[in-house]
Short mmCIF file of C-alpha atoms and ligand atoms in Angstrom, two decimals:
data_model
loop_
_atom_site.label_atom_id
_atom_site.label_comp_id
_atom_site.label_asym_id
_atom_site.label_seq_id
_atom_site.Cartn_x
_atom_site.Cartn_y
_atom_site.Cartn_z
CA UNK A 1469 22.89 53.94 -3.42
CA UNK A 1470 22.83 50.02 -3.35
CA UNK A 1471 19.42 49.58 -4.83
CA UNK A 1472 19.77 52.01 -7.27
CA UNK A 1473 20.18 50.62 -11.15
CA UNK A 1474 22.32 53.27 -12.39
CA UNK A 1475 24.27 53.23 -9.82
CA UNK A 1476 25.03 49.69 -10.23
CA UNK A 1477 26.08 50.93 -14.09
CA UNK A 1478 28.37 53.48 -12.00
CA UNK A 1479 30.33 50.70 -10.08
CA UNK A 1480 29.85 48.17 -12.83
CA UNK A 1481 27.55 45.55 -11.21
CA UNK A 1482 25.55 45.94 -13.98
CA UNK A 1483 26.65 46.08 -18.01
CA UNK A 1484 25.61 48.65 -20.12
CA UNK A 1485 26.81 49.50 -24.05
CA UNK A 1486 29.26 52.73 -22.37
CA UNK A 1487 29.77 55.92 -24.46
CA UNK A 1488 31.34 58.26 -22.37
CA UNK A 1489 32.63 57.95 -19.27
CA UNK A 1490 34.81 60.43 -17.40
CA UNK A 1491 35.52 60.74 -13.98
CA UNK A 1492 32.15 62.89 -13.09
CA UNK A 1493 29.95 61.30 -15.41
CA UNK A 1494 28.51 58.07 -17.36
CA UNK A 1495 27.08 57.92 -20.86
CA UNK A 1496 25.50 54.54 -22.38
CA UNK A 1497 22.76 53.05 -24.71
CA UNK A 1498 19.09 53.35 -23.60
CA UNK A 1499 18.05 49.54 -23.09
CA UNK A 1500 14.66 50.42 -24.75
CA UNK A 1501 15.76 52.76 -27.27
CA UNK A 1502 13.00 55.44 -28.57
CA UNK A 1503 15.12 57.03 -31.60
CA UNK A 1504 17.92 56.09 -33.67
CA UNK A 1505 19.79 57.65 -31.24
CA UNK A 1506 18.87 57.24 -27.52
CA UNK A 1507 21.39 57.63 -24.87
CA UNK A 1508 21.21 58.01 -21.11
CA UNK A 1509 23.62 60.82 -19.75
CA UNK A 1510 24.04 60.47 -16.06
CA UNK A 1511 26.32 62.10 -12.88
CA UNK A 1512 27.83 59.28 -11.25
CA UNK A 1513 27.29 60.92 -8.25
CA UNK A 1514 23.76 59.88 -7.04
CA UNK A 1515 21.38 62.69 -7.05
CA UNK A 1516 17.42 61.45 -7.24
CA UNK A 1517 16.14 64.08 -9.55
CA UNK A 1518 16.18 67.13 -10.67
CA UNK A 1519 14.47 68.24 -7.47
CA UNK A 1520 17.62 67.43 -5.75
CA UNK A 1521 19.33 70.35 -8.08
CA UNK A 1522 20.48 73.10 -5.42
CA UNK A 1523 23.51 75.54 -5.25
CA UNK A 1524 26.00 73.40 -4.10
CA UNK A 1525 25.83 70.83 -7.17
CA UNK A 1526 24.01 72.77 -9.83
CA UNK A 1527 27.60 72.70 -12.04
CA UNK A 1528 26.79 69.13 -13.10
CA UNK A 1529 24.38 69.80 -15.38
CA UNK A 1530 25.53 72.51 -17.00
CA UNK A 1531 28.73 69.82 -17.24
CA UNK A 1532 26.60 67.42 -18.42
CA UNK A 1533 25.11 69.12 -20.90
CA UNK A 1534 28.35 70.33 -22.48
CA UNK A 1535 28.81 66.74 -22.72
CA UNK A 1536 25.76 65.95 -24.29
CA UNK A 1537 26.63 68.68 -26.96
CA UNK A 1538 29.95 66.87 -27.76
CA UNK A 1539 28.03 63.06 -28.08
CA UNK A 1540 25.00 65.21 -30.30
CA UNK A 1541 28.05 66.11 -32.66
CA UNK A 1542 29.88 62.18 -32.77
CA UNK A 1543 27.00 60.99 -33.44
CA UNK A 1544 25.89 62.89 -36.19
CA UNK A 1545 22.99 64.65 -35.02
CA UNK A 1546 23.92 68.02 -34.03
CA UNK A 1547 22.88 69.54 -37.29
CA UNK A 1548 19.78 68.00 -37.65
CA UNK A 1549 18.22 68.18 -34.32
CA UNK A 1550 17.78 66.24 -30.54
CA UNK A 1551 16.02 66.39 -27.94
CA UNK A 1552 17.09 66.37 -24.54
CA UNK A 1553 14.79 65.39 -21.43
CA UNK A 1554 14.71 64.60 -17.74
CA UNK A 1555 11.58 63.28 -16.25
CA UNK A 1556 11.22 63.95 -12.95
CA UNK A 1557 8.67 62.44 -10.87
CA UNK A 1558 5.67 60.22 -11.02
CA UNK A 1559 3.88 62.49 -12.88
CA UNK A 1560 6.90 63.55 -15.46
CA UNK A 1561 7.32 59.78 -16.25
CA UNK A 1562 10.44 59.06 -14.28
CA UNK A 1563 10.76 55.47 -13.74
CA UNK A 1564 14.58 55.74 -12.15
CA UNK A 1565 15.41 57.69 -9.41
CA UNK A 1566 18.94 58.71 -10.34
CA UNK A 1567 19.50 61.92 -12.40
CA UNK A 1568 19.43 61.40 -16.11
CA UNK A 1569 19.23 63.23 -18.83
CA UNK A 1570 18.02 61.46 -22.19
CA UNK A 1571 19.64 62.49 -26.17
CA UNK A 1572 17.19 60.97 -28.26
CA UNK A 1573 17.16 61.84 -31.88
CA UNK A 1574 18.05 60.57 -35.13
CA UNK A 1575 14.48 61.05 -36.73
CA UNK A 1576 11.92 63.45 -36.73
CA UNK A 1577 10.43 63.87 -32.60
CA UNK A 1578 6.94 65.19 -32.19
CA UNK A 1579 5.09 67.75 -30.30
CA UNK A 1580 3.88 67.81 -27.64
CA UNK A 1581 4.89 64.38 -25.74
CA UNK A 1582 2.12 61.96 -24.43
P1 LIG B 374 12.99 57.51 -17.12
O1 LIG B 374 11.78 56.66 -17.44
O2 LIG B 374 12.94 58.89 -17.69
O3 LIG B 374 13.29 57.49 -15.64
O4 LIG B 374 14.20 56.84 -17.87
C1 LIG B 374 14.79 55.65 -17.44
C2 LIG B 374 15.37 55.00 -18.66
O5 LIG B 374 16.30 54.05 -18.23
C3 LIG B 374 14.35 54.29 -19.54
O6 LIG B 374 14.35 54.87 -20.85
C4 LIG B 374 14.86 52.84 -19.55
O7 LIG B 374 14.70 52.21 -20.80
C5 LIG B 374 16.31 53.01 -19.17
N1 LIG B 374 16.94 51.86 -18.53
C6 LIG B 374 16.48 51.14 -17.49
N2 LIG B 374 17.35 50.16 -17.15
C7 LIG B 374 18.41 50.28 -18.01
C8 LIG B 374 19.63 49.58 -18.18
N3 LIG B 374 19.96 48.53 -17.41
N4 LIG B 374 20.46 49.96 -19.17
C9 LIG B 374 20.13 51.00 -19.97
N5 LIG B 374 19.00 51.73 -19.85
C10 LIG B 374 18.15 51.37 -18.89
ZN1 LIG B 375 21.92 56.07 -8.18
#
């Protein structure tokens, strides 16, 4: 989508510190990190939100996820603990419109979020 920021991080328009990339997916640096850790694991296919999950592309996530297992363990954090979330909507705090999922951790994460 042409308007869409992390899509513009998919095609390159717009710079990001990159982790992972492969050829279904995008990992980088949180520009507003909230942990010690904070990164943004995306399909570079553009799907708005989890509501946009259905049976014809529900293998990305369990992709991604395997992914975000393998970063959680290069980065050190695997043992400890993370945290993994996607907002989704207004009310679930999403502020962009392309599927995400965030690995924050690297400290101690509280319960229940704001
Ligand atoms: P959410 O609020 O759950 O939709 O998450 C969006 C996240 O994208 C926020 O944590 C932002 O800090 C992050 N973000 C927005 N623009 C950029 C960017 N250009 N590079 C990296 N992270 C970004
Ligand atoms: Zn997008």
């Amino acid at each position: 989508m042409t308007d869409c920021i992390f899509c513009k991080i998919v095609n390159g328009e717009i710079k990001t510190t990159l982790i992972y990339e492969d050829d279904k997916v995008l990992a980088f640096n949180d520009i507003d990190p909230q942990a010690p850790v904070h990164i943004l694991v995306i399909p570079k296919e553009h799907i708005s939100s989890i509501n946009n999950i259905n049976e014809n592309n529900h293998e990305i996530v369990g992709y991604i996820y395997s992914i975000i297992s393998k970063l959680a363990k290069e980065k050190g954090i695997a043992d400890k603990g993370y945290r993994i979330v996607s907002n989704c909507g207004q009310e679930g705090g999403q502020t962009v419109d392309h599927l995400h999922f965030h690995l924050l951790g690297g400290r101690n994460l509280q319960w229940p979020p704001g």
